[in-house]
Amino acid sequence: FSRTLAIKPLMPLAAIKPAFKLPEGGGIFHSPAQRKVVLSLMLVVVTLALYNPVSRNGFVNFDDDRYVIDNPQVRAGLRGSTVSWAFTSLEQANWHPLTWLSHALDCQLFQLNPIGHHYINLLLHAANALLLFLILQWFTGYTARSLMVAALFAVHPLNVESVAWVAERKNVLCMFFFLLALAAYGWYVRRPGIVRYIVVGLLFAFGLMSKPMVITFPFVLLLLDYWPLGRLRRLEPPTATELRSVGQPRAARGFGNTACYPTWKLCLEKLPLLTMSAGSAVITMIAQKEGGAVLTSAVHAPLLRLENVIVGYAFYLKKAVWPSRLAALYPYPHALPSWEVATAALLLVTVTCVVLIYREHRYLVVGWFWYLGTMVPMIGVVQVGNQAMADRYAYLPLIGLFVMMVWAAAEWAEARHASAKLLGAGGLAVLLALAVVTHIQLSYWHDDLTLWSHALAVAPNNFVAENNLASALIRRGRSDEAIGHFRAASALEPQDATSQLNLGIYAQEHGDMQQAAGRYLYVLQLATDTQLRASAYANLGTVYFAQREYDKAEQNFDSALKLKRVFPIALLDMGLIAEKNNDWKRAVDHFAHYVALDPNDVGYFLLAHALHQAGRNEEANLAYQQAQRLSNDIGEAQRRAASVEAQVQ
């Protein structure tokens, strides 16, 4: 008996179905949503870790005093009076109520501990990087490319100034609302409706109320309509090159199969937002002119401003690619070499021509005109301040350049069938190099002495840096070193009101009242900034007070107060003058205001005496008790109060 064994032919390997299949995208992720969550967490953690040294930084003497430290409204925290002031004030030559309220909230939560103020900036920057990644991925369908753009934004050294500078809260807060408005626009595009449009407008308004740099928002939306949202109606079908450039069928069809419209209709759709931009621009110009921030053509001629605009665009391009020699302030030039202007103009024209020639790669058009367009409010067509350029101005425009670079690199690699691992390694190397530079740049913002020493090293002939370095030295008791920097600032810019004011203060502190008065009067001829003018009036008042010319002293103190600036020393001296004239009601008012700003035992003794002379004995007793609570040596405090009163006898 025999049995034949039948052998079945082997199944081809290609037909064998694996028992386990990696999900789309590969790796350990079980779904695209999980992949997005993990990548989002990685982006946020890396951003927080990189910028964590900012927690060791303090405040700097570069608007941190005006925005937080010496701002009584902000220091009061979130109160009804603070909210009212924030929405009606044009303080610091700007109308940005949400920025003021965010600083007030910081003071309520952290008082004047700089750690809290810095960390809120950092959290906003991390949120901005995350939002940028999620929005780009949603709009384009590309995860890796969107992540790379967001990572570049997160770690690029040009953005250090916006994050590490407390007073630049307005930049990161404004960007936060700008990105939320972009996300809301995507929501609106998916299903247009009035409610969704109102949400877009509301978030845009929040951005404008944080900083007016986002007035180009309607222009950005038109660019996004062109790519990647695909809302712009075409008269001809897309070319093969365009289809390859968009990569995925979804991107070729448009964002979520959205409807296409003629250009005029898309422009009309943006008209309400454009009206908001125009209104914000008008308010901003009024605020900046009232605050003396807009420099006239007599200071910077129109031709020089135009040349600086051209060079500025090229400057930011260079710093985006090679971020070296970054400074807190780049001085405005008195003249620019013709070759530098010509080279910058040639670069801009060349890039524009290349973008237009290869316009089938729509991301090139969008990225480049995003950069050019969003930079317009900050580029200096209307010159605000005495800086030629500033790193913080690139915070929003850089996104356009990053999109161009990342998408172009990815397409170049795909066309040459380059390894994805090789491309990823190259991107990681770029991010690591930028992160190292960012870590170094963060250290320069540790304190004002380090900040301005570095600024002078990389951007010499910088009278603003000279002034601020001198002020930092004075705070450390090194006035003899400081005066050299004040004189250097004055030599570099003889018509700089700040250095003249500081030289006047130095002369007054060293007993040269005649020179001090001359400097202060010169400041009043030069300065348009209300704070500088108020300081000059107040200091001139103290000179006249010391010379017993009380009428002139009071006139100058009144002039300072009319500029809505309050100086404790001016209030003290005005109280003493009123006391000399037996005007006890005015003396009480001035002393009460003085101790409200600077509570101390001597001030309360003076207030108690004035209240007693005015017949308000019960209030006088309360003021005397407060003086006792504040005093470590009640007898010494009384002697000092008597000595102060003796100055006007």
XYZ file of C-alpha atoms in Angstrom:
649
model
C 0.000 0.000 0.000
C 1.385 3.368 -1.003
C 0.183 6.948 -0.684
C 1.195 9.893 -2.877
C 1.825 13.225 -1.122
C 0.640 16.188 -3.133
C 2.763 19.291 -2.711
C 1.026 22.674 -3.293
C 3.060 25.301 -5.046
C 4.451 28.067 -2.787
C 2.565 31.339 -2.706
C 4.500 34.263 -4.215
C 6.041 36.499 -1.536
C 4.289 39.549 -2.866
C 0.930 37.918 -2.252
C 1.609 37.122 1.397
C -0.290 39.564 3.654
C 1.615 40.474 6.790
C -0.073 39.784 10.075
C 0.931 43.266 11.282
C 1.034 46.421 9.215
C 2.547 49.741 10.293
C 0.075 52.562 10.206
C 0.368 55.259 7.552
C 3.313 57.414 8.417
C 5.172 54.519 10.027
C 6.813 54.521 13.415
C 5.125 53.909 16.718
C 2.065 56.033 15.976
C -1.237 54.213 15.659
C -2.974 57.092 13.879
C -2.174 60.441 12.235
C -3.889 62.169 15.161
C -1.565 60.487 17.671
C 1.396 61.381 15.502
C 0.302 65.014 15.475
C -0.137 65.066 19.247
C 3.318 63.605 19.894
C 5.000 65.979 17.443
C 3.148 68.917 18.990
C 4.338 67.955 22.464
C 7.892 67.576 21.203
C 7.787 71.034 19.620
C 6.503 72.672 22.802
C 8.958 70.832 25.072
C 11.950 71.706 22.884
C 10.897 75.375 22.779
C 10.464 75.559 26.552
C 13.746 73.767 27.195
C 15.710 75.971 24.805
C 14.360 79.201 26.275
C 14.356 78.068 29.906
C 17.472 80.201 30.733
C 15.243 83.258 30.315
C 13.972 82.518 33.832
C 17.351 83.690 35.145
C 17.124 87.032 33.354
C 16.026 90.256 35.010
C 14.363 93.401 33.713
C 16.412 95.649 31.430
C 16.497 99.433 31.089
C 14.991 99.226 27.610
C 11.293 100.077 28.058
C 10.846 97.504 30.851
C 10.736 100.478 33.219
C 8.124 102.317 31.149
C 5.974 99.252 30.603
C 6.219 97.620 34.033
C 8.645 98.748 36.734
C 7.848 102.483 36.834
C 4.302 102.278 35.494
C 1.886 102.805 38.416
C -1.183 101.764 36.395
C 0.368 98.427 35.430
C 1.820 97.805 38.869
C -1.637 98.264 40.398
C -2.764 95.001 38.761
C -6.122 94.286 37.124
C -8.458 96.904 38.545
C -11.322 98.848 37.043
C -9.143 101.963 36.795
C -6.408 99.974 35.045
C -8.844 98.576 32.478
C -10.234 102.042 31.791
C -6.731 103.489 31.466
C -5.582 100.674 29.168
C -8.388 101.320 26.674
C -8.054 105.115 26.689
C -4.300 105.596 27.036
C -1.868 106.367 24.217
C 1.041 105.751 26.582
C 4.329 104.783 24.913
C 3.080 106.132 21.581
C 0.761 103.165 21.067
C -2.794 102.038 21.603
C -2.504 98.414 22.722
C -4.923 97.850 25.634
C -4.575 94.057 25.713
C -0.807 94.390 26.081
C -1.241 96.721 29.048
C -3.765 94.367 30.638
C -1.442 91.380 30.192
C 1.349 93.263 31.983
C -1.076 94.294 34.731
C -2.127 90.670 35.181
C 1.549 89.690 35.477
C 2.032 92.276 38.215
C -1.028 90.995 40.030
C 0.251 87.413 39.853
C 4.028 87.880 40.200
C 4.477 91.488 41.435
C 7.904 92.599 40.143
C 9.491 89.153 40.102
C 10.917 89.001 36.555
C 10.674 85.201 36.365
C 6.907 85.253 35.983
C 6.953 88.044 33.391
C 9.573 86.225 31.321
C 7.792 82.887 31.491
C 4.524 84.299 30.203
C 6.440 85.552 27.142
C 7.969 82.104 26.740
C 4.641 80.302 27.055
C 3.142 82.573 24.413
C 6.072 81.889 22.067
C 5.694 78.131 22.556
C 1.956 78.446 21.900
C 2.691 80.421 18.735
C 5.053 77.728 17.440
C 2.439 75.061 18.173
C -0.350 77.015 16.461
C 1.843 77.620 13.420
C 2.533 73.887 13.083
C -1.121 72.889 13.453
C -2.389 75.554 11.042
C 0.164 74.766 8.338
C -0.471 71.042 8.654
C -4.225 71.609 8.468
C -4.018 73.957 5.483
C -1.454 72.006 3.418
C -1.700 68.377 4.528
C 2.088 68.190 5.006
C 3.143 67.207 8.505
C 6.945 67.092 8.253
C 7.230 70.333 6.306
C 4.847 72.152 8.650
C 6.766 70.870 11.670
C 10.052 72.104 10.205
C 8.649 75.595 9.566
C 7.297 75.764 13.124
C 10.599 74.474 14.555
C 12.552 77.113 12.627
C 10.206 79.759 13.993
C 10.611 78.381 17.522
C 14.416 78.245 17.620
C 15.583 81.013 15.274
C 17.841 83.554 17.039
C 16.104 86.535 15.420
C 13.106 85.746 17.631
C 15.063 85.900 20.890
C 14.376 89.616 21.293
C 10.609 89.092 21.119
C 10.726 86.393 23.805
C 13.505 87.504 26.159
C 12.440 91.152 26.387
C 9.571 91.687 28.832
C 8.457 94.944 27.204
C 8.053 93.114 23.893
C 5.111 91.164 25.267
C 3.108 92.944 22.588
C 4.913 91.002 19.853
C 4.250 87.476 21.137
C 0.720 88.349 22.294
C -0.140 89.931 18.947
C 1.187 86.873 17.082
C -0.905 84.593 19.293
C -4.130 86.323 18.250
C -2.956 86.577 14.637
C -2.505 82.805 14.440
C -5.824 82.166 16.173
C -7.437 84.444 13.576
C -5.789 82.386 10.794
C -7.186 79.207 12.324
C -10.624 80.819 12.551
C -10.315 81.796 8.888
C -9.684 78.154 7.990
C -12.820 77.280 9.964
C -14.720 79.962 8.046
C -13.416 78.762 4.662
C -14.654 75.239 5.314
C -18.206 76.570 5.708
C -18.568 80.330 5.187
C -21.043 82.094 7.436
C -21.528 85.396 9.227
C -20.875 83.980 12.718
C -17.592 82.417 11.654
C -16.571 85.630 9.903
C -17.299 87.616 13.073
C -15.032 85.257 15.031
C -12.234 85.938 12.518
C -12.786 89.695 12.879
C -12.895 89.518 16.676
C -9.597 87.637 16.915
C -8.058 90.053 14.411
C -9.247 92.941 16.606
C -7.557 91.307 19.610
C -4.342 91.175 17.601
C -4.614 94.869 16.708
C -5.257 95.678 20.378
C -2.007 93.889 21.251
C 0.201 95.503 18.612
C -0.738 97.079 15.274
C 1.897 95.130 13.318
C -0.848 92.757 12.070
C -2.673 95.387 10.003
C -1.588 93.369 6.936
C -3.821 90.469 8.018
C -6.335 90.909 5.113
C -3.419 90.811 2.672
C -2.176 87.573 4.273
C -5.624 86.017 3.855
C -5.580 86.797 0.129
C -2.200 85.076 -0.146
C -3.587 82.024 1.641
C -6.580 82.032 -0.703
C -4.070 81.691 -3.531
C -2.136 78.907 -1.737
C -2.710 76.574 0.008
C -6.463 77.163 0.430
C -7.046 77.232 -3.327
C -10.008 79.643 -3.251
C -8.843 81.733 -6.207
C -10.681 80.846 -9.427
C -8.369 80.032 -12.317
C -9.106 80.650 -15.976
C -6.920 77.747 -17.028
C -6.342 74.274 -15.542
C -3.252 73.721 -13.364
C -0.088 72.705 -15.185
C 1.708 69.417 -14.592
C 4.437 71.306 -12.747
C 1.869 72.885 -10.425
C 0.296 69.532 -9.713
C 3.718 68.147 -8.827
C 4.489 71.164 -6.650
C 1.382 70.777 -4.528
C 2.183 67.115 -4.084
C -1.047 65.728 -2.708
C -4.383 65.605 -4.507
C -6.030 67.428 -1.615
C -3.671 70.378 -1.952
C -4.165 70.451 -5.714
C -7.949 70.601 -5.394
C -7.883 73.179 -2.641
C -8.402 73.229 1.112
C -11.098 70.690 1.909
C -12.743 70.934 -1.553
C -13.572 74.598 -0.992
C -15.347 76.657 -3.613
C -13.354 78.962 -5.869
C -14.170 82.634 -6.380
C -13.043 85.454 -8.678
C -10.394 87.796 -7.303
C -12.779 90.734 -6.888
C -15.094 88.719 -4.692
C -12.279 87.550 -2.414
C -11.085 91.156 -2.106
C -14.615 92.319 -1.284
C -14.805 89.614 1.383
C -11.785 91.175 3.120
C -13.162 94.729 3.036
C -14.476 94.791 6.651
C -11.105 93.509 7.899
C -9.330 96.096 5.756
C -11.463 98.792 7.361
C -10.307 97.595 10.766
C -6.693 97.774 9.569
C -7.195 101.341 8.354
C -8.736 102.367 11.664
C -5.862 100.821 13.600
C -3.337 102.577 11.354
C -4.979 105.963 11.991
C -5.043 105.428 15.764
C -1.411 104.290 15.700
C -0.243 107.343 13.762
C -2.098 109.652 16.161
C -0.559 107.870 19.152
C 2.944 107.907 17.729
C 2.793 111.565 16.743
C 1.370 112.522 20.125
C 4.103 110.521 21.847
C 6.821 112.057 19.667
C 7.872 108.699 18.223
C 7.539 109.653 14.534
C 10.736 111.263 13.286
C 10.389 114.094 10.798
C 12.040 114.344 7.398
C 14.386 116.891 8.921
C 15.858 114.085 11.021
C 15.906 111.427 8.285
C 15.497 112.633 4.707
C 12.971 110.749 2.519
C 15.733 109.437 0.234
C 17.685 108.062 3.207
C 14.524 106.407 4.548
C 13.920 104.773 1.155
C 17.496 103.535 1.026
C 17.182 102.166 4.563
C 13.979 100.328 3.570
C 15.789 98.600 0.689
C 18.811 97.712 2.816
C 16.522 96.630 5.666
C 14.721 94.041 3.554
C 18.074 92.575 2.517
C 19.358 92.791 6.109
C 16.535 90.621 7.468
C 17.076 88.120 4.643
C 20.734 87.860 5.555
C 20.016 87.495 9.274
C 17.411 84.816 8.555
C 20.037 82.731 6.753
C 23.072 83.715 8.826
C 21.958 85.103 12.228
C 25.201 86.599 13.522
C 26.052 89.901 15.252
C 22.523 90.383 16.552
C 21.984 93.480 18.685
C 19.224 94.970 20.806
C 19.358 98.092 18.624
C 20.886 98.896 15.259
C 21.597 102.653 14.968
C 20.057 104.613 12.135
C 22.759 105.555 9.634
C 23.511 109.151 8.663
C 24.215 107.874 5.143
C 24.326 104.547 3.320
C 26.985 103.564 0.762
C 25.622 103.498 -2.776
C 27.048 100.027 -3.394
C 25.199 98.648 -0.364
C 21.865 100.074 -1.514
C 22.446 98.862 -5.088
C 23.405 95.357 -3.938
C 20.358 95.117 -1.698
C 18.061 96.345 -4.470
C 19.569 93.846 -6.925
C 19.019 91.004 -4.457
C 15.368 91.930 -3.896
C 14.666 92.321 -7.620
C 16.407 89.021 -8.399
C 14.446 87.049 -5.805
C 11.187 88.638 -6.957
C 11.915 87.744 -10.593
C 12.802 84.152 -9.688
C 9.587 83.817 -7.670
C 7.494 85.138 -10.547
C 9.260 83.000 -13.146
C 8.640 79.868 -11.073
C 5.182 80.978 -9.939
C 3.754 77.521 -10.650
C 5.381 76.681 -7.300
C 2.787 78.710 -5.467
C 4.458 78.495 -2.077
C 7.286 80.663 -3.490
C 4.863 83.450 -4.369
C 3.051 83.230 -1.037
C 6.208 82.977 1.062
C 7.997 85.861 -0.635
C 5.068 88.269 -0.677
C 4.215 87.267 2.900
C 7.721 88.417 3.831
C 7.577 91.647 1.825
C 3.997 92.506 2.793
C 3.978 91.773 6.518
C 7.220 93.725 6.925
C 5.712 96.937 5.523
C 4.398 98.319 8.879
C 7.851 97.918 10.480
C 10.279 98.539 7.607
C 10.525 102.302 8.140
C 8.588 103.959 5.339
C 7.286 106.068 8.217
C 10.214 106.168 10.617
C 9.252 105.456 14.219
C 12.027 105.514 16.807
C 15.744 105.861 16.215
C 16.562 102.302 15.146
C 17.350 101.407 11.542
C 15.990 97.881 12.018
C 15.116 95.560 14.884
C 15.159 91.783 15.321
C 11.629 91.848 16.767
C 10.259 93.211 13.489
C 11.033 89.895 11.771
C 8.846 87.816 14.121
C 5.899 87.629 11.709
C 7.629 88.102 8.296
C 10.098 85.252 8.913
C 7.292 82.719 8.541
C 7.049 83.456 4.820
C 10.761 82.862 4.319
C 10.653 79.623 6.284
C 7.782 78.303 4.147
C 9.742 79.101 0.971
C 12.909 77.433 2.235
C 11.301 74.284 3.652
C 8.952 73.579 0.746
C 11.690 74.268 -1.824
C 14.153 71.983 -0.026
C 11.566 69.207 0.214
C 10.676 69.405 -3.474
C 14.327 69.531 -4.477
C 14.966 66.372 -2.445
C 11.912 64.611 -3.902
C 12.924 65.446 -7.475
C 16.312 63.838 -6.863
C 14.897 60.918 -4.887
C 17.006 61.899 -1.914
C 16.690 59.793 1.201
C 14.096 61.054 3.663
C 16.497 60.207 6.483
C 19.217 62.298 4.856
C 16.836 65.230 4.455
C 15.702 64.866 8.062
C 19.288 64.758 9.297
C 20.075 67.933 7.391
C 17.054 69.695 8.862
C 17.985 68.556 12.360
C 21.546 69.855 11.889
C 20.192 73.277 10.887
C 17.900 73.386 13.927
C 20.715 72.401 16.283
C 22.998 75.099 14.876
C 20.282 77.728 15.274
C 19.505 76.504 18.790
C 23.144 76.975 19.827
C 23.127 80.566 18.563
C 19.794 81.195 20.293
C 21.167 79.876 23.585
C 24.093 82.291 23.315
C 21.838 85.186 22.314
C 19.604 84.567 25.322
C 22.577 85.073 27.641
C 23.026 88.632 26.359
C 19.567 89.507 27.694
C 20.519 88.456 31.225
C 20.784 92.080 32.396
C 21.081 95.545 30.900
C 24.836 95.792 31.453
C 25.456 92.615 29.435
C 22.875 93.585 26.827
C 24.343 96.973 25.985
C 27.968 95.909 26.248
C 27.216 93.289 23.605
C 25.252 95.775 21.489
C 28.225 98.153 21.396
C 30.530 95.275 20.486
C 28.496 94.170 17.453
C 26.887 97.498 16.445
C 29.399 100.280 17.240
C 28.745 104.020 16.923
C 25.495 103.361 18.729
C 24.455 106.368 20.821
C 21.369 104.607 22.239
C 23.519 101.723 23.466
C 25.995 104.221 24.960
C 23.182 105.935 26.875
C 21.642 102.721 28.135
C 24.994 101.228 29.132
C 25.729 104.392 31.090
C 22.373 104.160 32.851
C 23.117 100.534 33.747
C 26.477 101.582 35.199
C 24.846 104.315 37.286
C 22.428 101.785 38.781
C 25.490 99.861 39.921
C 27.100 102.942 41.475
C 29.717 103.337 38.723
C 28.900 106.920 37.761
C 32.474 107.828 36.833
C 32.434 105.124 34.150
C 28.949 106.127 33.072
C 29.764 109.746 32.262
C 32.216 108.637 29.572
C 29.430 106.754 27.783
C 27.033 109.700 28.108
C 29.652 111.944 26.526
C 30.268 109.377 23.792
C 26.532 109.301 23.045
C 26.422 113.091 22.863
C 29.435 113.160 20.539
C 27.861 110.579 18.216
C 24.498 112.384 18.160
C 24.741 115.978 19.478
C 20.985 116.427 19.099
C 20.115 113.330 21.125
C 17.838 114.535 23.898
C 18.444 111.503 26.117
C 22.202 111.981 26.399
C 21.737 115.723 26.998
C 19.290 114.951 29.799
C 21.688 112.471 31.390
C 24.587 114.908 31.159
C 22.378 117.479 32.878
C 21.580 115.054 35.689
C 25.288 114.304 36.128
C 26.108 118.024 36.293
C 23.313 118.634 38.820
C 24.469 115.775 41.039
C 27.951 117.286 41.023
C 26.724 120.772 41.979
C 27.005 122.464 38.568
C 23.485 123.909 38.492
C 24.168 126.335 35.660
C 25.312 123.588 33.275
C 22.449 121.348 34.404
C 19.832 124.028 33.677
C 21.383 124.666 30.264
C 21.231 120.966 29.386
C 17.606 120.676 30.482
C 16.582 123.704 28.429
C 18.355 122.206 25.415
C 16.447 118.946 25.920
C 13.191 120.897 25.787
C 14.263 122.293 22.405
C 15.156 118.847 21.044
C 12.762 116.339 22.542
C 9.422 115.319 21.104
C 9.014 112.322 23.427
C 6.643 113.334 26.213
C 8.494 111.394 28.890
C 11.803 113.068 28.052
C 10.160 116.486 28.061
C 8.467 115.786 31.384
C 11.766 114.634 32.901
C 13.501 117.788 31.662
C 10.774 120.003 33.184
C 10.864 118.128 36.490
C 14.658 118.246 36.747
C 14.739 121.911 35.758
C 12.215 122.512 38.523
C 14.525 120.882 41.065
C 17.388 123.131 39.890
C 15.285 126.257 40.434
C 14.079 124.860 43.758
C 17.679 124.406 44.922
C 18.386 128.004 43.850
C 15.278 129.177 45.807
C 13.563 130.435 42.650
C 10.306 128.879 43.739
C 8.014 130.479 41.150
C 10.117 129.103 38.285
C 10.384 125.744 40.038
C 6.605 125.501 40.395
C 6.050 126.482 36.748
C 8.314 123.683 35.562
C 6.771 121.133 37.910
C 3.320 122.101 36.595
C 4.572 121.656 33.019
C 5.769 118.146 33.869
C 2.407 117.255 35.406
C 0.529 118.599 32.353
C 2.387 116.017 30.276
C 0.745 113.366 32.468
C 4.026 112.372 34.078
C 4.346 112.231 37.850
C 7.681 112.524 39.658
C 7.793 111.995 43.441
C 10.538 114.589 43.923
C 8.442 117.183 42.071
C 5.435 116.472 44.304
C 7.610 116.728 47.409
C 9.079 120.067 46.349
C 5.666 121.427 45.328
C 4.331 120.470 48.752
C 7.197 122.326 50.417
C 6.583 125.409 48.260
C 2.871 125.358 49.181
C 3.849 124.982 52.840
C 6.131 128.037 52.556
C 3.194 130.010 51.138
C 0.938 128.765 53.968
C -1.280 127.091 51.385
C -1.893 124.043 53.544
C -4.645 122.570 51.375
C -2.308 122.347 48.375
C 0.499 121.115 50.624
C -1.747 118.277 51.847
C -2.680 117.350 48.258
C 0.938 117.249 47.100
C 2.255 115.337 50.132
C -0.631 112.833 49.939
C 0.147 112.214 46.269
C 3.839 111.927 47.102
C 3.421 109.221 49.784
C 0.989 107.345 47.538
C 3.809 106.976 45.010
C 6.698 106.661 47.461
C 5.495 105.685 50.952
C 8.171 106.577 53.529
C 8.352 107.854 57.078
C 9.590 111.369 56.205
C 6.809 111.845 53.684
C 4.151 110.837 56.200
C 5.619 113.206 58.807
C 5.353 116.053 56.292
C 1.795 115.029 55.458
C 0.882 114.837 59.161
C 2.259 118.342 59.751
C 0.351 119.783 56.765
C -2.878 118.076 57.858
C -2.460 119.432 61.391
C -1.919 122.963 60.059
C -5.016 122.567 57.878
C -7.058 121.694 60.976
C -7.540 118.033 60.017
C -6.179 116.619 63.267
C -7.745 113.158 63.060
C -6.216 112.562 59.624
C -2.938 114.030 60.882
C -2.835 111.435 63.672
C -3.399 108.636 61.143
C -0.550 109.941 58.979
C 1.721 110.171 62.027
C 0.882 106.575 62.986
C 1.727 105.458 59.445
C 5.076 107.256 59.726
C 5.782 105.372 62.950
C 4.935 102.047 61.304
C 7.322 102.732 58.433
C 10.178 104.147 60.514
C 13.047 102.209 62.041
C 14.185 105.281 63.978
C 11.349 107.679 64.676
C 13.593 110.391 66.069
C 15.897 110.337 63.051
C 12.900 110.448 60.707
C 11.547 113.554 62.480
C 14.926 115.268 62.218
C 15.093 114.523 58.475
C 11.557 115.856 57.993
C 12.497 119.048 59.821
C 15.641 119.347 57.680
C 13.597 119.017 54.501
C 11.163 121.709 55.645
C 14.065 123.986 56.523
C 15.080 124.091 52.827
C 12.284 126.569 52.088
C 12.463 128.664 55.257
